[in-house]
Amino acid sequence: MDMGNLILSPFFLLIFLLLASLSQQQQHLKISAVDLNALKIIKASLTDIPGSTFFSTWDFTSPDPCSSFSGLTCSRISSSLRVTVLSLGTGLSGSHGLAGSLTPSLSQLTELTQLILFPGLVTGPIPSQLGRLTTLRVISLTNNRLTGPVPTSLSALTNLHTLDLSYNQLTGSIPPSLTELPALKVLILASNFLSGELPPVSTQLLHLDLKRNRFNGPLPLLPLSLRYLSVSQNSMRGPLNGLASLSKLVYLDLSMNQFSGPIPASLFKSTLSPLLLQRNNLSGGVLPVGPTRPSYGEGSVVDLSHNMLSGELSPVLAGVENLFLNNNRLTGRVPDEYVESVYSGNTKTLYLQHNYISGMSLEAKAALPDTASLCMSYNCMVPPSVGLTACPASAGSQISRPAWQCSAVNKPSKG
């Protein structure tokens, strides 16, 4: 055994010497001169807002910026170190971020895979030269004051996985070629001043967030892969029938637009929550999906309020924890399944005010659970007191609708 160790020891010694040599070479590697020059220009174009200390570590006399500069990740490429990740700002709670503008010299960092700008006061346009950085996989420039259009040049980034330009002041429309990028999975352009119609989305997108903009027109062709969709607070219109085939959706927010027509029954499923369709011009009924209703669970939210939904309510949404059906044109009696769900504690909020409902089996029931909020005011019935105690101020003070409003809508009940 000792002889074996003696025979093998030169081999292990050789491995040790090779590793030591590689480590020494790594230590002697220097950051690319091109990248270093770009970093100098980047620092000159941005500044710490008072209270931020991000650039305090950017000392260009440092022998190794890759290990001493905040926000920098480098990788060995050929015979030098190249910047592969650049995070501008700390993103820490209480940090005030950076001010200034984004320099076109960012495009000199040709091995960059991630470009991140944390919240701050950075102004000016997004440099079109970013389209030259073909290795980019993530661009996140959120919560600043960037202006101008979304550069069409970004459509050249065939490796781009995530593009987040939310909470800025961007204008113009979405470049049609942007939604054709083959690797794009996450597109977030929320809270800008973008306008026009949405282009068709042919990439296998998972997450699309365009809320709080000025988009108009109908929903475009969307990929079957989509799991998250928000276009709330725009001026979009048209039917929702294109959503019926999106079976993987788990989050849908189309609120505060001008969508019209019926709600596809396939959207009423327990795996899709929240389902936020309030304040549109949707019509038709709340129809059952099939012989068995979805099993909504804890935390589920469905908001169909402030539309033009009509007809008798089906039990399809019984069991939703927070259900808002107020300010529609629903008629008839409330199915007992909803009452049972409120009393069992499964449904904590049930808003049915400002409809044309003619009855609900509450009279013989005990007091509601403490966690329940039920509002039945301004319908074609006199609700018991338990149906009024949790009404919001927006429900008004009238307990019931005038009889003349109800006579043409509801037929007399048979008891």
CSV table of N, CA, C and O in Angstrom, one decimal, residues 250-252 267-276 278 293-304 315-325 338 341-342 344-351 371 373:
chain,number,residue,atom,x,y,z
A,250,VAL,N,-52.8,31.1,-15.7
A,250,VAL,CA,-53.0,31.0,-14.3
A,250,VAL,C,-53.3,32.4,-13.7
A,250,VAL,O,-53.6,32.5,-12.6
A,251,TYR,N,-53.1,33.4,-14.5
A,251,TYR,CA,-53.3,34.8,-14.1
A,251,TYR,C,-53.8,35.6,-15.3
A,251,TYR,O,-53.2,35.6,-16.4
A,252,LEU,N,-55.0,36.3,-15.1
A,252,LEU,CA,-55.6,37.0,-16.2
A,252,LEU,C,-56.2,38.3,-15.7
A,252,LEU,O,-57.0,38.3,-14.8
A,267,LEU,N,-62.8,30.1,-19.1
A,267,LEU,CA,-62.0,30.9,-18.1
A,267,LEU,C,-62.5,30.6,-16.7
A,267,LEU,O,-61.7,31.0,-15.7
A,268,PHE,N,-63.6,30.0,-16.5
A,268,PHE,CA,-64.1,29.7,-15.1
A,268,PHE,C,-63.5,28.4,-14.7
A,268,PHE,O,-64.1,27.3,-14.9
A,269,LYS,N,-62.3,28.4,-14.1
A,269,LYS,CA,-61.6,27.2,-13.7
A,269,LYS,C,-60.7,27.5,-12.5
A,269,LYS,O,-60.2,28.6,-12.4
A,270,SER,N,-60.6,26.6,-11.6
A,270,SER,CA,-59.9,26.8,-10.3
A,270,SER,C,-58.4,27.2,-10.5
A,270,SER,O,-57.8,27.8,-9.7
A,271,THR,N,-57.8,26.7,-11.6
A,271,THR,CA,-56.4,27.0,-11.9
A,271,THR,C,-56.1,28.4,-12.4
A,271,THR,O,-55.0,28.8,-12.4
A,272,LEU,N,-57.2,29.1,-12.7
A,272,LEU,CA,-57.0,30.5,-13.2
A,272,LEU,C,-57.5,31.5,-12.2
A,272,LEU,O,-58.7,31.7,-12.0
A,273,SER,N,-56.6,32.0,-11.4
A,273,SER,CA,-57.0,32.9,-10.3
A,273,SER,C,-55.7,33.7,-10.0
A,273,SER,O,-54.7,33.1,-9.7
A,274,PRO,N,-55.8,35.1,-10.0
A,274,PRO,CA,-57.0,35.8,-10.1
A,274,PRO,C,-57.5,35.9,-11.6
A,274,PRO,O,-56.7,35.8,-12.5
A,275,LEU,N,-58.8,36.1,-11.7
A,275,LEU,CA,-59.5,36.3,-12.9
A,275,LEU,C,-60.2,37.7,-12.8
A,275,LEU,O,-61.2,37.9,-12.1
A,276,LEU,N,-59.6,38.7,-13.4
A,276,LEU,CA,-59.9,40.1,-13.2
A,276,LEU,C,-60.4,40.7,-14.5
A,276,LEU,O,-59.7,41.0,-15.4
A,278,GLN,N,-63.1,43.2,-14.4
A,278,GLN,CA,-64.0,44.2,-14.0
A,278,GLN,C,-63.9,45.5,-14.9
A,278,GLN,O,-62.8,45.7,-15.5
A,293,ARG,N,-68.7,21.8,-11.0
A,293,ARG,CA,-68.2,23.1,-11.0
A,293,ARG,C,-66.7,23.1,-10.5
A,293,ARG,O,-66.3,22.2,-9.8
A,294,PRO,N,-65.9,24.1,-10.8
A,294,PRO,CA,-64.5,24.2,-10.4
A,294,PRO,C,-64.4,24.2,-8.9
A,294,PRO,O,-65.3,24.7,-8.2
A,295,SER,N,-63.3,23.7,-8.4
A,295,SER,CA,-63.1,23.7,-6.9
A,295,SER,C,-62.1,24.8,-6.6
A,295,SER,O,-60.9,24.6,-6.4
A,296,TYR,N,-62.7,26.0,-6.5
A,296,TYR,CA,-61.8,27.2,-6.1
A,296,TYR,C,-61.4,27.0,-4.7
A,296,TYR,O,-62.1,26.5,-3.8
A,297,GLY,N,-60.1,27.5,-4.4
A,297,GLY,CA,-59.6,27.3,-3.1
A,297,GLY,C,-59.2,28.6,-2.4
A,297,GLY,O,-59.6,29.7,-2.8
A,298,GLU,N,-58.4,28.5,-1.4
A,298,GLU,CA,-58.0,29.6,-0.6
A,298,GLU,C,-57.2,30.6,-1.4
A,298,GLU,O,-56.3,30.2,-2.3
A,299,GLY,N,-57.5,31.9,-1.3
A,299,GLY,CA,-56.8,33.0,-2.0
A,299,GLY,C,-57.4,33.2,-3.4
A,299,GLY,O,-56.9,34.2,-4.1
A,300,SER,N,-58.4,32.5,-3.8
A,300,SER,CA,-58.9,32.7,-5.2
A,300,SER,C,-59.7,34.0,-5.2
A,300,SER,O,-60.4,34.4,-4.3
A,301,VAL,N,-59.6,34.7,-6.4
A,301,VAL,CA,-60.2,36.0,-6.6
A,301,VAL,C,-60.8,36.0,-8.0
A,301,VAL,O,-60.1,35.7,-9.0
A,302,VAL,N,-62.1,36.3,-8.1
A,302,VAL,CA,-62.8,36.6,-9.4
A,302,VAL,C,-63.5,37.9,-9.3
A,302,VAL,O,-64.4,38.0,-8.4
A,303,ASP,N,-63.2,38.8,-10.2
A,303,ASP,CA,-63.9,40.1,-10.2
A,303,ASP,C,-64.5,40.3,-11.6
A,303,ASP,O,-63.7,40.6,-12.6
A,304,LEU,N,-65.8,40.3,-11.7
A,304,LEU,CA,-66.5,40.5,-12.9
A,304,LEU,C,-67.4,41.8,-12.8
A,304,LEU,O,-68.3,42.0,-13.6
A,315,PRO,N,-74.1,28.3,-10.5
A,315,PRO,CA,-73.3,28.0,-9.3
A,315,PRO,C,-71.8,27.9,-9.6
A,315,PRO,O,-71.0,27.6,-8.7
A,316,VAL,N,-71.4,28.2,-10.9
A,316,VAL,CA,-70.0,27.9,-11.3
A,316,VAL,C,-68.9,28.6,-10.4
A,316,VAL,O,-67.8,28.1,-10.3
A,317,LEU,N,-69.2,29.8,-9.8
A,317,LEU,CA,-68.2,30.5,-9.1
A,317,LEU,C,-68.4,30.3,-7.5
A,317,LEU,O,-67.7,31.0,-6.8
A,318,ALA,N,-69.3,29.4,-7.1
A,318,ALA,CA,-69.4,29.2,-5.7
A,318,ALA,C,-68.2,28.6,-5.2
A,318,ALA,O,-67.6,27.7,-5.8
A,319,GLY,N,-67.7,29.1,-4.1
A,319,GLY,CA,-66.4,28.6,-3.5
A,319,GLY,C,-65.2,29.5,-3.7
A,319,GLY,O,-64.2,29.4,-3.1
A,320,VAL,N,-65.4,30.5,-4.6
A,320,VAL,CA,-64.4,31.5,-4.8
A,320,VAL,C,-64.2,32.3,-3.5
A,320,VAL,O,-65.2,32.8,-2.9
A,321,GLU,N,-63.0,32.5,-3.0
A,321,GLU,CA,-62.8,33.2,-1.7
A,321,GLU,C,-63.3,34.7,-1.7
A,321,GLU,O,-63.9,35.2,-0.8
A,322,ASN,N,-62.9,35.4,-2.8
A,322,ASN,CA,-63.3,36.8,-2.9
A,322,ASN,C,-63.9,37.0,-4.3
A,322,ASN,O,-63.2,37.0,-5.3
A,323,LEU,N,-65.3,37.1,-4.3
A,323,LEU,CA,-66.0,37.2,-5.5
A,323,LEU,C,-66.8,38.5,-5.7
A,323,LEU,O,-67.6,38.8,-4.8
A,324,PHE,N,-66.6,39.2,-6.8
A,324,PHE,CA,-67.2,40.5,-7.0
A,324,PHE,C,-68.0,40.4,-8.3
A,324,PHE,O,-67.5,40.3,-9.4
A,325,LEU,N,-69.3,40.4,-8.1
A,325,LEU,CA,-70.3,40.4,-9.2
A,325,LEU,C,-71.2,41.6,-9.3
A,325,LEU,O,-72.2,41.6,-10.0
A,338,TYR,N,-73.8,29.4,-3.2
A,338,TYR,CA,-73.1,30.6,-2.8
A,338,TYR,C,-73.4,30.9,-1.3
A,338,TYR,O,-72.5,31.2,-0.6
A,341,SER,N,-71.4,28.4,0.7
A,341,SER,CA,-70.0,28.7,0.7
A,341,SER,C,-69.6,29.9,1.7
A,341,SER,O,-68.6,29.9,2.3
A,342,VAL,N,-70.5,30.9,1.8
A,342,VAL,CA,-70.3,32.0,2.7
A,342,VAL,C,-70.4,31.5,4.1
A,342,VAL,O,-69.5,31.8,5.0
A,344,SER,N,-69.9,28.5,5.3
A,344,SER,CA,-68.9,27.6,5.6
A,344,SER,C,-67.5,28.2,5.8
A,344,SER,O,-66.6,27.6,6.3
A,345,GLY,N,-67.4,29.5,5.4
A,345,GLY,CA,-66.2,30.3,5.5
A,345,GLY,C,-65.3,30.2,4.3
A,345,GLY,O,-64.2,30.8,4.3
A,346,ASN,N,-65.7,29.4,3.3
A,346,ASN,CA,-64.9,29.3,2.1
A,346,ASN,C,-64.9,30.7,1.3
A,346,ASN,O,-63.9,31.1,0.8
A,347,THR,N,-66.1,31.3,1.2
A,347,THR,CA,-66.2,32.6,0.5
A,347,THR,C,-66.2,33.7,1.6
A,347,THR,O,-67.0,33.7,2.5
A,348,LYS,N,-65.2,34.5,1.5
A,348,LYS,CA,-65.0,35.6,2.5
A,348,LYS,C,-65.6,36.9,2.0
A,348,LYS,O,-66.0,37.8,2.8
A,349,THR,N,-65.6,37.1,0.7
A,349,THR,CA,-66.2,38.4,0.2
A,349,THR,C,-67.2,38.0,-1.0
A,349,THR,O,-66.7,37.3,-1.9
A,350,LEU,N,-68.4,38.4,-0.9
A,350,LEU,CA,-69.4,38.2,-1.9
A,350,LEU,C,-70.1,39.5,-2.1
A,350,LEU,O,-71.0,39.9,-1.3
A,351,TYR,N,-69.8,40.2,-3.2
A,351,TYR,CA,-70.5,41.4,-3.6
A,351,TYR,C,-71.4,41.2,-4.7
A,351,TYR,O,-71.0,40.8,-5.8
A,371,THR,N,-65.5,36.5,9.4
A,371,THR,CA,-64.6,36.8,8.2
A,371,THR,C,-65.4,37.1,7.0
A,371,THR,O,-64.8,37.5,6.0
A,373,SER,N,-67.8,39.0,4.3
A,373,SER,CA,-68.3,40.3,3.8
A,373,SER,C,-69.3,40.1,2.7
A,373,SER,O,-69.0,39.7,1.6
